[in-house]
Short mmCIF file of C-alpha atoms and ligand atoms in Angstrom, two decimals:
data_model
loop_
_atom_site.label_atom_id
_atom_site.label_comp_id
_atom_site.label_asym_id
_atom_site.label_seq_id
_atom_site.Cartn_x
_atom_site.Cartn_y
_atom_site.Cartn_z
CA VAL A 1 20.16 -4.88 4.29
CA ARG A 2 22.70 -4.56 1.46
CA THR A 3 21.19 -4.45 -1.98
CA THR A 4 23.12 -6.42 -4.62
CA LYS A 5 20.26 -7.76 -6.70
CA VAL A 6 16.85 -6.40 -7.76
CA GLU A 7 14.01 -7.44 -9.95
CA ILE A 8 12.33 -5.09 -12.40
CA ILE A 9 8.60 -5.13 -13.12
CA THR A 10 7.38 -2.95 -15.94
CA ILE A 11 3.67 -2.34 -16.00
CA GLY A 12 1.45 -1.67 -18.95
CA ASP A 13 -0.88 -3.34 -21.47
CA GLU A 14 0.79 -1.34 -24.29
CA LEU A 15 4.13 -3.09 -23.44
CA LEU A 16 2.60 -6.56 -23.66
CA LEU A 17 0.83 -5.64 -26.91
CA GLY A 18 4.15 -4.52 -28.36
CA PHE A 19 3.01 -0.99 -29.08
CA THR A 20 5.52 0.46 -26.70
CA ILE A 21 9.04 -0.95 -26.44
CA ASP A 22 10.21 -1.40 -22.87
CA THR A 23 12.96 1.18 -22.85
CA ASN A 24 12.45 1.67 -19.12
CA GLY A 25 13.54 -1.85 -18.34
CA ALA A 26 16.64 -1.45 -20.50
CA HIS A 27 17.60 1.92 -19.00
CA LEU A 28 17.10 0.67 -15.43
CA ALA A 29 19.19 -2.41 -16.09
CA ARG A 30 22.10 -0.38 -17.49
CA GLU A 31 22.05 2.18 -14.69
CA LEU A 32 21.79 -0.42 -11.99
CA ALA A 33 24.60 -2.50 -13.45
CA ALA A 34 26.85 0.51 -13.45
CA ALA A 35 26.21 0.91 -9.73
CA GLY A 36 27.02 -2.75 -9.08
CA ILE A 37 23.44 -3.92 -8.70
CA GLU A 38 22.54 -7.01 -10.63
CA VAL A 39 19.14 -7.31 -12.27
CA ALA A 40 18.10 -10.85 -11.48
CA ARG A 41 14.86 -10.81 -13.47
CA ARG A 42 12.69 -8.52 -15.60
CA VAL A 43 8.93 -9.05 -15.86
CA THR A 44 6.22 -7.19 -17.70
CA VAL A 45 2.59 -7.35 -16.51
CA ARG A 46 -0.76 -5.91 -17.44
CA ASP A 47 -2.31 -2.79 -15.94
CA ASP A 48 -4.21 -4.93 -13.53
CA GLY A 49 -4.20 -4.89 -9.72
CA GLU A 50 -3.99 -8.60 -9.26
CA ALA A 51 -1.36 -9.10 -11.95
CA ILE A 52 0.73 -6.34 -10.35
CA ALA A 53 0.29 -7.62 -6.82
CA GLY A 54 1.12 -11.17 -7.85
CA ALA A 55 4.30 -10.14 -9.60
CA VAL A 56 5.44 -7.89 -6.78
CA ARG A 57 4.76 -10.56 -4.16
CA GLU A 58 6.80 -13.19 -6.03
CA ALA A 59 9.70 -10.81 -6.66
CA LEU A 60 9.74 -9.83 -3.03
CA ASP A 61 9.85 -13.48 -1.87
CA ARG A 62 12.61 -14.28 -4.33
CA THR A 63 14.90 -11.24 -4.27
CA GLY A 64 13.46 -8.83 -1.69
CA ALA A 65 14.22 -5.81 -3.85
CA VAL A 66 11.84 -4.62 -6.58
CA ILE A 67 11.59 -1.63 -8.94
CA THR A 68 8.38 -1.07 -10.83
CA THR A 69 7.63 1.43 -13.60
CA GLY A 70 4.21 2.58 -14.82
CA GLY A 71 0.72 2.82 -13.51
CA LEU A 72 1.41 5.70 -11.13
CA GLY A 73 -0.73 8.22 -12.94
CA PRO A 74 -4.14 9.59 -12.06
CA THR A 75 -6.31 7.61 -14.45
CA SER A 76 -8.52 4.54 -13.88
CA ASP A 77 -5.90 2.32 -15.62
CA ASP A 78 -3.31 3.10 -12.96
CA HIS A 79 -3.38 0.47 -10.28
CA SER A 80 0.19 0.09 -9.11
CA LYS A 81 0.11 1.84 -5.72
CA ALA A 82 -3.10 0.14 -4.54
CA ALA A 83 -1.76 -3.25 -5.61
CA VAL A 84 1.49 -2.80 -3.65
CA ALA A 85 -0.48 -1.57 -0.64
CA VAL A 86 -2.30 -4.86 -0.68
CA VAL A 87 0.97 -6.82 -0.85
CA PHE A 88 2.29 -4.93 2.23
CA GLY A 89 -1.08 -5.15 4.00
CA ARG A 90 -1.38 -1.38 4.22
CA ASP A 91 -4.33 0.93 3.65
CA MET A 92 -4.37 3.81 1.19
CA ARG A 93 -4.68 7.29 2.53
CA LEU A 94 -4.61 10.86 1.24
CA ASP A 95 -1.25 12.57 1.66
CA GLU A 96 -2.40 16.06 2.57
CA GLU A 97 1.09 17.48 2.12
CA HIS A 98 1.37 16.19 -1.42
CA LEU A 99 -2.14 17.31 -2.29
CA ALA A 100 -1.33 20.85 -1.12
CA TRP A 101 1.89 20.82 -3.16
CA MET A 102 -0.01 19.65 -6.34
CA GLU A 103 -2.76 22.27 -5.83
CA ALA A 104 -0.19 25.02 -5.55
CA ARG A 105 1.73 23.68 -8.65
CA TRP A 106 -1.53 23.69 -10.74
CA GLN A 107 -2.47 27.15 -9.67
CA ALA A 108 0.97 28.50 -10.50
CA ARG A 109 1.33 26.70 -13.80
CA PHE A 110 -2.18 26.55 -15.25
CA LYS A 111 -4.07 29.17 -13.19
CA ARG A 112 -6.83 26.56 -12.65
CA PRO A 113 -7.87 24.31 -9.71
CA LEU A 114 -6.51 20.78 -9.65
CA PRO A 115 -8.72 18.31 -11.63
CA ALA A 116 -10.44 15.85 -9.28
CA SER A 117 -8.79 12.88 -10.98
CA ASN A 118 -5.31 14.20 -10.08
CA ARG A 119 -6.16 13.94 -6.36
CA ALA A 120 -5.63 10.20 -6.85
CA GLN A 121 -1.89 10.92 -7.25
CA ALA A 122 -1.80 12.09 -3.68
CA ILE A 123 -3.36 8.92 -2.36
CA LEU A 124 -0.51 6.71 -1.21
CA PRO A 125 -0.11 3.48 0.74
CA GLU A 126 0.30 4.10 4.46
CA GLY A 127 3.92 4.25 5.50
CA ALA A 128 5.09 4.97 2.00
CA ARG A 129 8.06 7.22 1.47
CA LYS A 130 7.70 9.63 -1.45
CA LEU A 131 10.31 9.75 -4.21
CA THR A 132 10.49 13.26 -5.65
CA ASN A 133 9.42 13.73 -9.22
CA ASN A 134 11.15 16.76 -10.73
CA HIS A 135 9.56 16.20 -14.17
CA GLY A 136 5.86 15.50 -13.36
CA SER A 137 3.28 15.52 -10.62
CA ALA A 138 2.98 11.87 -9.61
CA PRO A 139 5.40 11.08 -6.77
CA GLY A 140 7.30 7.82 -6.82
CA VAL A 141 6.73 5.48 -3.91
CA TRP A 142 9.14 3.58 -1.69
CA MET A 143 7.74 0.85 0.56
CA GLU A 144 9.78 -1.26 2.91
CA ASP A 145 8.79 -3.92 5.35
CA ASP A 146 10.26 -4.74 8.75
CA ARG A 147 12.58 -7.34 7.17
CA GLY A 148 14.14 -4.69 4.87
CA ARG A 149 12.41 -5.95 1.72
CA TRP A 150 11.48 -3.08 -0.52
CA VAL A 151 9.59 -1.90 -3.56
CA ALA A 152 10.40 1.30 -5.43
CA MET A 153 7.64 2.51 -7.80
CA LEU A 154 8.58 4.84 -10.62
CA PRO A 155 6.46 6.55 -13.31
CA GLY A 156 6.01 4.94 -16.73
CA VAL A 157 6.79 8.06 -18.74
CA PRO A 158 10.41 7.50 -19.64
CA ARG A 159 11.62 11.03 -19.04
CA GLU A 160 9.99 11.13 -15.54
CA MET A 161 11.31 7.65 -14.76
CA ARG A 162 14.89 8.53 -15.77
CA GLY A 163 14.79 11.78 -13.80
CA MET A 164 13.46 10.13 -10.67
CA LEU A 165 15.95 7.30 -10.92
CA ALA A 166 18.94 9.70 -11.26
CA ASP A 167 17.76 12.31 -8.76
CA THR A 168 16.22 10.19 -6.04
CA LEU A 169 16.44 6.41 -6.29
CA MET A 170 20.05 5.89 -7.36
CA PRO A 171 21.46 7.96 -4.45
CA LEU A 172 19.32 5.87 -2.11
CA LEU A 173 20.43 2.55 -3.68
CA ARG A 174 24.12 3.46 -3.80
CA GLY A 175 24.02 3.83 -0.10
CA ARG A 176 22.79 0.25 0.20
CA SER A 177 24.84 -1.54 -2.40
CA GLY A 178 28.40 -1.58 -1.07
CA ASP A 179 31.21 -0.89 -3.52
CA SER A 180 31.09 -3.71 -6.12
CA VAL A 181 30.23 -3.01 -9.72
CA VAL A 182 28.99 -4.82 -12.79
CA GLN A 183 31.29 -3.89 -15.69
CA SER A 184 31.40 -5.01 -19.30
CA ARG A 185 33.73 -4.79 -22.21
CA THR A 186 32.67 -5.62 -25.77
CA LEU A 187 34.91 -6.66 -28.66
CA ARG A 188 33.36 -6.44 -32.10
CA THR A 189 34.28 -9.01 -34.74
CA THR A 190 33.19 -9.58 -38.26
CA GLY A 191 33.76 -12.17 -40.98
CA VAL A 192 34.21 -15.17 -38.62
CA ALA A 193 31.28 -17.49 -37.76
CA GLU A 194 30.19 -17.66 -34.08
CA SER A 195 30.96 -21.37 -33.91
CA LEU A 196 34.46 -20.90 -35.22
CA LEU A 197 35.08 -18.11 -32.76
CA ALA A 198 33.80 -20.39 -29.99
CA ASP A 199 36.26 -23.12 -31.07
CA TRP A 200 39.19 -20.70 -30.97
CA ILE A 201 38.14 -19.32 -27.57
CA ASP A 202 37.35 -22.64 -25.99
CA ALA A 203 40.89 -23.77 -26.80
CA MET A 204 42.34 -20.86 -24.84
CA GLU A 205 44.10 -22.01 -21.74
CA GLY A 206 42.85 -20.81 -18.37
CA GLY A 207 39.55 -19.46 -19.70
CA PHE A 208 38.36 -16.20 -18.09
CA PRO A 209 38.11 -16.79 -14.37
CA GLY A 210 35.59 -14.57 -12.64
CA LEU A 211 34.29 -13.17 -15.91
CA ASP A 212 31.27 -14.05 -18.05
CA LEU A 213 31.80 -14.27 -21.82
CA ALA A 214 28.72 -13.83 -24.04
CA TYR A 215 28.56 -14.31 -27.81
CA LEU A 216 26.21 -11.80 -29.35
CA PRO A 217 25.75 -12.57 -33.06
CA GLY A 218 24.19 -9.99 -35.35
CA VAL A 219 24.01 -9.20 -39.08
CA ASP A 220 27.27 -7.21 -38.86
CA GLY A 221 29.21 -9.90 -37.05
CA VAL A 222 29.63 -11.38 -33.59
CA ASP A 223 30.17 -9.20 -30.50
CA LEU A 224 32.07 -10.76 -27.61
CA ARG A 225 31.00 -9.29 -24.32
CA LEU A 226 33.03 -9.87 -21.16
CA THR A 227 31.31 -9.02 -17.86
CA ALA A 228 32.77 -8.75 -14.40
CA ARG A 229 30.37 -8.95 -11.43
CA GLY A 230 30.92 -8.50 -7.78
CA LEU A 231 34.47 -7.05 -8.05
CA GLY A 232 35.53 -3.52 -6.97
CA ALA A 233 35.85 -1.01 -9.82
CA THR A 234 39.63 -1.27 -10.15
CA ALA A 235 39.80 -5.02 -10.01
CA ALA A 236 37.00 -5.28 -12.55
CA ASP A 237 38.89 -2.91 -14.90
CA GLU A 238 42.08 -4.87 -14.60
CA ALA A 239 40.42 -8.23 -15.17
CA LEU A 240 38.57 -6.89 -18.20
CA ASP A 241 41.68 -5.31 -19.71
CA GLN A 242 43.67 -8.45 -19.37
CA ALA A 243 40.88 -10.64 -20.79
CA ALA A 244 40.28 -8.27 -23.72
CA ARG A 245 44.00 -8.31 -24.53
CA ARG A 246 44.11 -12.12 -24.52
CA LEU A 247 41.02 -12.39 -26.63
CA LYS A 248 42.40 -9.89 -29.23
CA GLU A 249 45.64 -11.88 -29.43
CA ARG A 250 43.63 -15.06 -30.05
CA ILE A 251 41.19 -13.71 -32.56
CA GLY A 252 43.47 -11.19 -34.17
CA VAL A 253 42.39 -9.24 -37.19
CA ALA A 254 38.74 -10.28 -36.95
CA VAL A 255 38.38 -7.74 -34.03
CA TYR A 256 37.64 -4.36 -35.57
CA GLY A 257 36.76 -2.37 -32.50
CA GLU A 258 35.41 -2.14 -29.01
CA GLY A 259 32.11 -1.01 -27.50
CA ASP A 260 29.77 0.35 -30.07
CA ALA A 261 32.47 0.94 -32.75
CA ASP A 262 31.15 1.21 -36.32
CA LEU A 263 33.25 -0.45 -38.95
CA ALA A 264 32.48 2.36 -41.42
CA ALA A 265 34.00 4.82 -38.94
CA VAL A 266 37.08 2.58 -38.52
CA VAL A 267 37.61 2.54 -42.28
CA LEU A 268 37.13 6.33 -42.50
CA ASP A 269 39.76 6.81 -39.76
CA MET A 270 42.24 4.55 -41.47
CA CYS A 271 41.84 6.37 -44.77
CA ARG A 272 42.15 9.75 -43.08
CA HIS A 273 45.40 8.74 -41.32
CA ALA A 274 46.86 7.49 -44.61
CA ASP A 275 45.68 10.54 -46.53
CA LEU A 276 43.56 8.44 -48.81
CA ARG A 277 40.25 9.37 -50.40
CA LEU A 278 37.68 6.77 -51.17
CA ALA A 279 35.01 6.10 -53.79
CA LEU A 280 32.34 3.41 -54.29
CA GLY A 281 30.84 1.27 -57.04
CA GLU A 282 27.85 -0.46 -55.61
CA SER A 283 25.48 -2.88 -57.31
CA CYS A 284 23.46 -5.12 -54.93
CA THR A 285 23.99 -2.81 -51.97
CA GLY A 286 22.46 0.12 -53.93
CA GLY A 287 24.29 2.75 -51.84
CA LEU A 288 24.24 1.11 -48.45
CA VAL A 289 28.04 1.37 -48.13
CA GLY A 290 27.98 5.03 -49.13
CA GLY A 291 25.11 5.58 -46.75
CA ARG A 292 27.01 4.08 -43.84
CA LEU A 293 30.14 6.05 -44.55
CA THR A 294 28.43 9.35 -45.04
CA ALA A 295 26.26 8.92 -41.93
CA ILE A 296 29.40 9.67 -39.97
CA PRO A 297 30.09 13.35 -39.36
CA GLY A 298 33.28 14.53 -41.11
CA SER A 299 33.22 11.83 -43.79
CA SER A 300 33.51 14.42 -46.56
CA ASP A 301 37.29 14.63 -46.15
CA VAL A 302 37.57 10.95 -47.12
CA VAL A 303 34.51 10.02 -49.20
CA VAL A 304 34.59 11.41 -52.71
CA GLY A 305 31.44 9.81 -54.09
CA GLY A 306 30.35 6.73 -55.96
CA VAL A 307 28.17 5.09 -58.54
CA ILE A 308 25.11 2.98 -57.89
CA ALA A 309 25.82 0.65 -60.79
CA TYR A 310 22.72 -1.45 -60.62
CA ASP A 311 22.11 -1.99 -64.32
CA ASP A 312 24.90 -3.60 -66.37
CA ASP A 313 24.82 -0.61 -68.71
CA VAL A 314 25.83 1.63 -65.83
CA LYS A 315 28.65 -0.72 -64.84
CA VAL A 316 29.95 -0.44 -68.43
CA THR A 317 29.33 3.22 -69.29
CA LEU A 318 30.09 4.85 -65.93
CA LEU A 319 32.54 2.46 -64.30
CA GLY A 320 34.26 1.31 -67.47
CA VAL A 321 33.58 -2.40 -67.04
CA ASP A 322 34.35 -4.36 -70.18
CA PRO A 323 31.02 -5.54 -71.70
CA ALA A 324 32.79 -8.71 -72.93
CA ASP A 325 33.54 -9.63 -69.32
CA VAL A 326 29.90 -9.05 -68.33
CA ALA A 327 28.84 -11.30 -71.21
CA ALA A 328 31.37 -13.99 -70.47
CA HIS A 329 31.30 -14.10 -66.64
CA GLY A 330 28.06 -12.35 -65.65
CA ALA A 331 27.66 -9.17 -63.64
CA VAL A 332 28.24 -11.05 -60.39
CA SER A 333 31.77 -12.25 -61.02
CA GLU A 334 35.35 -11.55 -60.07
CA PRO A 335 36.47 -9.77 -63.24
CA VAL A 336 33.51 -7.45 -63.06
CA VAL A 337 33.88 -6.57 -59.41
CA ARG A 338 37.58 -5.82 -59.92
CA GLN A 339 36.83 -3.49 -62.79
CA MET A 340 34.04 -1.85 -60.76
CA ALA A 341 36.47 -1.04 -57.94
CA ALA A 342 39.14 0.21 -60.40
CA GLY A 343 36.50 2.22 -62.26
CA ALA A 344 35.12 3.83 -59.00
CA ARG A 345 38.66 4.93 -58.26
CA SER A 346 39.67 6.21 -61.68
CA VAL A 347 36.39 7.94 -62.55
CA THR A 348 36.45 9.94 -59.29
CA GLY A 349 40.20 10.38 -58.90
CA ALA A 350 40.09 8.72 -55.46
CA HIS A 351 42.92 6.61 -54.06
CA VAL A 352 40.69 3.76 -52.89
CA GLY A 353 37.79 2.21 -54.87
CA LEU A 354 35.44 -0.27 -53.12
CA ALA A 355 32.92 -2.37 -55.12
CA VAL A 356 30.15 -4.88 -54.46
CA THR A 357 28.12 -6.96 -56.85
CA GLY A 358 25.89 -9.86 -55.80
CA ILE A 359 22.55 -11.60 -55.87
CA ALA A 360 20.51 -10.40 -52.87
CA GLY A 361 17.40 -12.39 -53.79
CA PRO A 362 14.85 -13.57 -53.24
CA THR A 363 14.87 -14.23 -56.99
CA GLY A 364 17.70 -14.17 -59.54
CA GLY A 365 19.68 -17.10 -58.15
CA THR A 366 20.87 -19.96 -60.34
CA PRO A 367 22.40 -23.33 -59.40
CA GLU A 368 25.90 -21.92 -60.15
CA LYS A 369 25.22 -18.57 -58.51
CA PRO A 370 22.63 -19.03 -55.84
CA VAL A 371 21.11 -16.14 -53.84
CA GLY A 372 23.82 -14.84 -51.53
CA THR A 373 26.62 -15.04 -54.11
CA VAL A 374 28.49 -11.80 -53.67
CA TRP A 375 31.79 -10.47 -55.01
CA ILE A 376 33.60 -7.60 -53.30
CA ALA A 377 36.77 -5.79 -54.21
CA ALA A 378 39.06 -3.06 -52.92
CA ASP A 379 41.47 -1.18 -55.13
CA VAL A 380 44.07 0.75 -53.14
CA GLU A 381 46.19 2.86 -55.52
CA GLY A 382 46.06 0.20 -58.15
CA ALA A 383 46.53 -2.87 -56.00
CA ILE A 384 43.28 -4.79 -56.22
CA ARG A 385 42.03 -7.43 -53.79
CA SER A 386 38.81 -9.35 -54.54
CA VAL A 387 36.84 -11.91 -52.51
CA GLY A 388 33.93 -14.13 -53.38
CA LEU A 389 31.30 -14.73 -50.67
CA ARG A 390 28.37 -17.00 -50.09
CA LEU A 391 26.19 -15.06 -47.69
CA TRP A 392 22.95 -16.24 -46.04
CA GLY A 393 19.76 -14.55 -44.96
CA ASP A 394 16.93 -12.62 -46.53
CA ARG A 395 17.40 -9.80 -49.01
CA ASP A 396 17.90 -7.19 -46.33
CA GLU A 397 20.44 -9.29 -44.46
CA ILE A 398 22.44 -10.18 -47.56
CA ARG A 399 22.64 -6.51 -48.53
CA ARG A 400 23.77 -5.53 -45.04
CA ARG A 401 26.24 -8.31 -44.75
CA SER A 402 27.63 -7.41 -48.22
CA ALA A 403 28.15 -3.82 -47.09
CA GLN A 404 29.85 -4.93 -43.87
CA ALA A 405 31.99 -7.36 -45.84
CA VAL A 406 33.36 -4.78 -48.29
CA LEU A 407 34.09 -2.38 -45.48
CA ASP A 408 35.97 -5.16 -43.70
CA LEU A 409 37.93 -5.98 -46.83
CA ALA A 410 38.94 -2.31 -47.03
CA ARG A 411 39.98 -2.38 -43.35
CA ARG A 412 42.10 -5.53 -43.83
CA VAL A 413 43.77 -4.22 -46.99
CA LEU A 414 44.54 -0.90 -45.35
CA LEU A 415 45.86 -2.66 -42.24
CA ALA A 416 48.17 -4.86 -44.34
CA ARG A 417 49.39 -1.71 -46.18
CA GLN A 418 50.11 -0.02 -42.79
CA THR A 419 52.10 -2.95 -41.52
CA GLU A 420 54.04 -3.18 -44.81
CA GLN A 421 54.88 0.53 -44.78
CA SER A 422 56.00 0.46 -41.19
CA SER A 423 58.23 -2.58 -41.83
CA ASN A 424 59.65 -0.85 -44.91
CA SER A 425 60.49 2.25 -42.95
CA ALA A 426 62.04 0.11 -40.23
CA ALA A 427 64.16 -1.60 -42.87
CA GLU A 428 65.24 1.74 -44.26
CA ALA A 429 66.04 2.99 -40.80
CA SER A 430 68.24 -0.06 -40.13
CA ARG A 431 70.01 0.43 -43.48
CA ALA A 432 70.74 4.07 -42.70
P1 ATP B 1 0.85 8.80 -16.39
O1 ATP B 1 0.83 9.70 -15.19
O2 ATP B 1 1.12 9.53 -17.62
O3 ATP B 1 -0.36 7.94 -16.44
P2 ATP B 1 2.18 6.46 -15.43
O4 ATP B 1 3.23 6.53 -14.36
O5 ATP B 1 0.85 6.00 -14.97
O6 ATP B 1 2.10 7.87 -16.09
P3 ATP B 1 1.92 4.71 -17.61
O7 ATP B 1 0.52 5.26 -17.70
O8 ATP B 1 2.08 3.30 -17.25
O9 ATP B 1 2.75 5.59 -16.52
O10 ATP B 1 2.72 5.07 -18.88
C1 ATP B 1 2.74 6.34 -19.40
C2 ATP B 1 3.43 6.32 -20.79
O11 ATP B 1 4.79 6.05 -20.59
C3 ATP B 1 2.93 5.18 -21.67
O12 ATP B 1 1.95 5.59 -22.59
C4 ATP B 1 4.15 4.78 -22.43
O13 ATP B 1 4.21 5.48 -23.62
C5 ATP B 1 5.24 5.16 -21.58
N1 ATP B 1 5.83 3.97 -20.91
C6 ATP B 1 5.28 3.26 -19.87
N2 ATP B 1 6.01 2.24 -19.49
C7 ATP B 1 7.08 2.24 -20.35
C8 ATP B 1 8.25 1.42 -20.44
N3 ATP B 1 8.47 0.35 -19.61
N4 ATP B 1 9.11 1.72 -21.44
C9 ATP B 1 8.93 2.79 -22.23
N5 ATP B 1 7.85 3.60 -22.15
C10 ATP B 1 6.99 3.33 -21.22
MG1 MG B 2 -0.85 6.03 -16.52
#
């Protein structure tokens, strides 16, 4: 039976209580997708024989292909194998061969006899096939019935699970899955609302036949993920390439990258290519922009430094903002943010100065300047662009959106400068 869909059952009280995040489920889903196997459903159940048996039975009836993780260990809270034996109507029996292997392993490693509780790891459902564990002592279990429906049981410990998946289970599944793949491509956008993006995209002629388009909004913007299912690898690549190209044409400058691109890294690269060094004047973001830029290895050839100009005095004394403008317009205002950007540049000798000032809340808002009022500016060699924003969200979100917004302003200004310079040099070339 060809396997194109599976269900995943992760087992553990700690997962349901939220103490452990289900990274196994996520890892399995990604690896399976890359091999063209679609995860039809993911479920988490307690460490409880009946709960496990119930979930496995349902998944077998629905999809006929099930991967579980967890509950394979030697302790009294590990019930998975016995539960699956019940579902398949099999008895449990001691696997002498595995017991002998474990005894030898313990002697060699720990110079002690095997603890009695570890014997439980060698008790397997009758007819089970063992999946080799190169990172621990509990074997994985493969059970299949006469209709070709199967359950693969992997350990809960993430390192053991990943090892067994890569070494043993994936090779087995690849042989059963044919040659289709599930492939995705993600375009990252910022500065345009999800609903507006949707309006633009809905108006595109022809849509995206054979592909799924998902809108994934986050604090930093909206990711657009295209997914191809059930195509061969080459056809999927071509369909995704073409769709990504059409989307970029439609959405234009709001797309700042693909995959897991970081806008801070995009800005760094643009500065580096233009031989520009960059400095910051940050008020409401308190260093977030500098933090994002300097988190990237190699940022020191672009980032000069900056001033966390939180208090108005610092804006005036260190960034050279005119106190009369602070008094007349307030610290969150266009004249002040422009002078902050210019000051960050001149005080450090950088080519580019970026500045942010805003009201992150929850207090400090007024009717004229509510929480979320933010001014950003970019000064590139004396040419200053400033933008006023009304951001939403809690304090943390407003700060993060402000940081993303000023980075995006820098990107757009640098992009416009690039285009201008290349058209200037084209004009010069045509004159010559
Ligand atoms: P052991 O032999 O250690 O008992 P096991 O196969 O029985 O392993 P569990 O007891 O269910 O697995 O889980 C072992 C540990 O692995 C848990 O304490 C938890 O930290 C981690 N773990 C279990 N399931 C997951 C999961 N789905 N995602 C991430 N971590 C997990
Ligand atoms: Mg356990």
